[in-house]
Amino acid sequence: MQSRGLAAAMLVVGVSVLAGCDALPAQTPTPTASASISASSPSATSAPTSSPTAAADFALPGSCEALYSPAMLDELTRTNPPLNDPGITIYATENVDALEVLASGIPTIRCSWGEAGAPGLVTNVSVVSAAEADTLREAFAASGMACDSLAGGTVCRIEQQTIDRQDNIVRIGETHYLQGSGWVATHWVDFAPSGYTEDIVATLWQ
């Protein structure tokens, strides 16, 4: 996937047709934010970063498997393994302001499904301050995402279509959920399981 093409496409509304797009890329796109961001390769149970800023109303799960209900975990394992392919190093968002929040070192656990070069998704679950949550909501709304209420929090979504190098239509999108000090960010390519974010919300905020 052309990195700059995807980054630009994620910040507009509607359907875009972009040249030179592959499925879930192995390389991390270069963000346009001024902050320098480095991504480490995930492990099967990526450990969250500890921080004294972590708020008491939201706790990061101890493993990627703990993000999901048993039914959703079974579906993901059956339909698009593996969990945390080390070849997938893209971020869970292409939004510039959101990338800057991630670059600040907030506590995060990162999980991915699928293989590099194939349909899949990346999800980050992070702890944010009230000010950071406000910044994210404003950034998502300003970028053209559709935002609504969900289970006591805010969910923002965007979905588009691109054309890959074989002239196939590829669906791409992002979904973000914010409640209290919790932020769930998902970037997906041709793989958006029904009820995915809703299942994470029900599992982590039950």
Tab-separated table of C-alpha atoms in Angstrom, residues 35-184:
chain	number	residue	atom	x	y	z
A	35	ALA	CA	6.404	14.280	16.738
A	36	SER	CA	8.723	11.357	16.136
A	37	ILE	CA	6.914	8.032	16.610
A	38	SER	CA	8.487	4.599	16.709
A	39	ALA	CA	6.546	1.334	16.684
A	40	SER	CA	7.908	-1.886	18.115
A	41	SER	CA	6.908	-5.285	16.796
A	42	PRO	CA	4.077	-6.724	18.907
A	43	SER	CA	4.155	-10.035	20.735
A	44	ALA	CA	1.256	-12.431	21.137
A	45	THR	CA	0.410	-10.842	24.475
A	46	SER	CA	1.801	-7.323	24.254
A	47	ALA	CA	2.341	-5.986	27.769
A	48	PRO	CA	0.862	-2.570	28.558
A	49	THR	CA	3.220	0.235	29.500
A	50	SER	CA	2.958	1.196	33.151
A	51	SER	CA	2.427	4.851	33.983
A	52	PRO	CA	1.499	6.855	37.084
A	53	THR	CA	-1.023	8.756	34.923
A	54	ALA	CA	-3.229	5.699	34.484
A	55	ALA	CA	-6.675	6.590	35.792
A	56	ALA	CA	-8.529	4.377	38.246
A	57	ASP	CA	-11.704	4.124	36.146
A	58	PHE	CA	-10.060	2.176	33.325
A	59	ALA	CA	-7.484	-0.604	33.409
A	60	LEU	CA	-5.606	-1.972	30.412
A	61	PRO	CA	-6.120	-5.688	29.757
A	62	GLY	CA	-3.160	-7.906	30.551
A	63	SER	CA	-3.143	-9.549	27.115
A	64	CYS	CA	-4.650	-9.162	23.656
A	65	GLU	CA	-6.886	-12.147	24.251
A	66	ALA	CA	-8.474	-10.307	27.184
A	67	LEU	CA	-9.865	-7.609	24.860
A	68	TYR	CA	-12.592	-9.887	23.561
A	69	SER	CA	-15.492	-12.033	24.632
A	70	PRO	CA	-14.890	-15.789	24.152
A	71	ALA	CA	-17.183	-15.764	21.111
A	72	MET	CA	-15.370	-12.870	19.392
A	73	LEU	CA	-11.948	-14.318	20.192
A	74	ASP	CA	-13.036	-17.627	18.654
A	75	GLU	CA	-14.336	-15.855	15.534
A	76	LEU	CA	-11.129	-13.876	15.051
A	77	THR	CA	-8.959	-16.946	15.607
A	78	ARG	CA	-10.957	-18.933	13.046
A	79	THR	CA	-11.461	-16.296	10.377
A	80	ASN	CA	-8.257	-14.244	10.262
A	81	PRO	CA	-5.272	-15.539	12.237
A	82	PRO	CA	-2.646	-15.040	13.440
A	83	LEU	CA	-2.827	-12.767	16.436
A	84	ASN	CA	0.040	-10.259	16.330
A	85	ASP	CA	1.914	-11.181	13.168
A	86	PRO	CA	5.329	-9.499	13.718
A	87	GLY	CA	5.293	-8.372	10.068
A	88	ILE	CA	2.418	-5.964	10.717
A	89	THR	CA	3.829	-2.727	12.095
A	90	ILE	CA	1.280	-0.122	11.001
A	91	TYR	CA	-0.428	2.141	13.510
A	92	ALA	CA	-4.027	1.856	14.705
A	93	THR	CA	-4.765	5.329	13.335
A	94	GLU	CA	-3.675	7.654	10.530
A	95	ASN	CA	-5.084	10.758	12.225
A	96	VAL	CA	-2.263	13.250	12.809
A	97	ASP	CA	-3.520	14.535	16.174
A	98	ALA	CA	-4.147	10.987	17.387
A	99	LEU	CA	-0.622	9.979	16.340
A	100	GLU	CA	0.754	12.816	18.449
A	101	VAL	CA	-1.179	11.553	21.479
A	102	LEU	CA	0.259	8.072	20.905
A	103	ALA	CA	3.756	9.579	20.606
A	104	SER	CA	3.441	11.096	24.083
A	105	GLY	CA	4.033	7.684	25.656
A	106	ILE	CA	0.537	6.890	26.942
A	107	PRO	CA	0.020	3.367	28.369
A	108	THR	CA	-1.017	1.159	25.432
A	109	ILE	CA	-1.527	-2.446	24.445
A	110	ARG	CA	-1.382	-3.176	20.691
A	111	CYS	CA	-3.033	-6.142	18.976
A	112	SER	CA	-3.365	-7.180	15.328
A	113	TRP	CA	-5.172	-9.876	13.350
A	114	GLY	CA	-4.153	-11.216	9.943
A	115	GLU	CA	-0.912	-11.486	8.005
A	116	ALA	CA	1.129	-8.711	6.421
A	117	GLY	CA	-0.093	-8.092	2.875
A	118	ALA	CA	-3.516	-9.640	3.577
A	119	PRO	CA	-6.812	-8.344	5.007
A	120	GLY	CA	-6.575	-7.566	8.693
A	121	LEU	CA	-6.737	-4.995	11.462
A	122	VAL	CA	-4.716	-3.336	14.201
A	123	THR	CA	-6.212	-2.270	17.544
A	124	ASN	CA	-4.649	-0.141	20.256
A	125	VAL	CA	-6.189	0.130	23.713
A	126	SER	CA	-4.760	3.082	25.631
A	127	VAL	CA	-5.162	5.123	28.803
A	128	VAL	CA	-5.617	8.858	28.176
A	129	SER	CA	-6.140	11.950	30.291
A	130	ALA	CA	-9.349	13.983	30.114
A	131	ALA	CA	-7.575	16.628	28.033
A	132	GLU	CA	-6.218	14.013	25.632
A	133	ALA	CA	-9.683	12.454	25.266
A	134	ASP	CA	-11.120	15.876	24.392
A	135	THR	CA	-8.348	16.419	21.843
A	136	LEU	CA	-9.102	13.063	20.226
A	137	ARG	CA	-12.857	13.674	20.012
A	138	GLU	CA	-12.280	17.052	18.402
A	139	ALA	CA	-9.707	15.625	15.990
A	140	PHE	CA	-11.936	12.777	14.856
A	141	ALA	CA	-14.934	15.029	14.295
A	142	ALA	CA	-12.808	17.608	12.451
A	143	SER	CA	-11.357	14.935	10.152
A	144	GLY	CA	-14.826	13.978	8.930
A	145	MET	CA	-15.461	10.885	11.027
A	146	ALA	CA	-19.060	10.176	12.015
A	147	CYS	CA	-19.309	10.214	15.811
A	148	ASP	CA	-22.146	8.945	18.013
A	149	SER	CA	-22.855	7.784	21.541
A	150	LEU	CA	-22.165	4.174	22.508
A	151	ALA	CA	-22.482	2.549	25.942
A	152	GLY	CA	-21.725	5.728	27.854
A	153	GLY	CA	-18.886	6.829	25.570
A	154	THR	CA	-18.257	8.169	22.075
A	155	VAL	CA	-17.613	6.094	18.956
A	156	CYS	CA	-16.225	7.656	15.758
A	157	ARG	CA	-15.964	5.838	12.422
A	158	ILE	CA	-14.791	6.345	8.866
A	159	GLU	CA	-14.885	3.891	5.952
A	160	GLN	CA	-13.684	4.233	2.364
A	161	GLN	CA	-12.756	2.281	-0.735
A	162	THR	CA	-9.478	2.236	-2.649
A	163	ILE	CA	-8.113	0.338	-5.639
A	164	ASP	CA	-5.131	-1.970	-5.134
A	165	ARG	CA	-2.357	-2.698	-7.639
A	166	GLN	CA	-4.383	-5.535	-9.151
A	167	ASP	CA	-7.371	-3.202	-9.680
A	168	ASN	CA	-9.342	-4.848	-6.862
A	169	ILE	CA	-11.593	-2.753	-4.633
A	170	VAL	CA	-10.259	-2.595	-1.071
A	171	ARG	CA	-12.272	-1.321	1.905
A	172	ILE	CA	-10.362	0.562	4.595
A	173	GLY	CA	-11.471	2.296	7.760
A	174	GLU	CA	-10.928	3.358	11.336
A	175	THR	CA	-13.085	3.083	14.444
A	176	HIS	CA	-12.325	4.900	17.701
A	177	TYR	CA	-14.051	4.585	21.065
A	178	LEU	CA	-13.542	6.929	24.024
A	179	GLN	CA	-14.990	6.537	27.497
A	180	GLY	CA	-13.469	7.969	30.662
A	181	SER	CA	-9.733	7.414	30.459
A	182	GLY	CA	-9.999	4.583	27.918
A	183	TRP	CA	-9.345	4.852	24.164
A	184	VAL	CA	-9.836	1.969	21.711
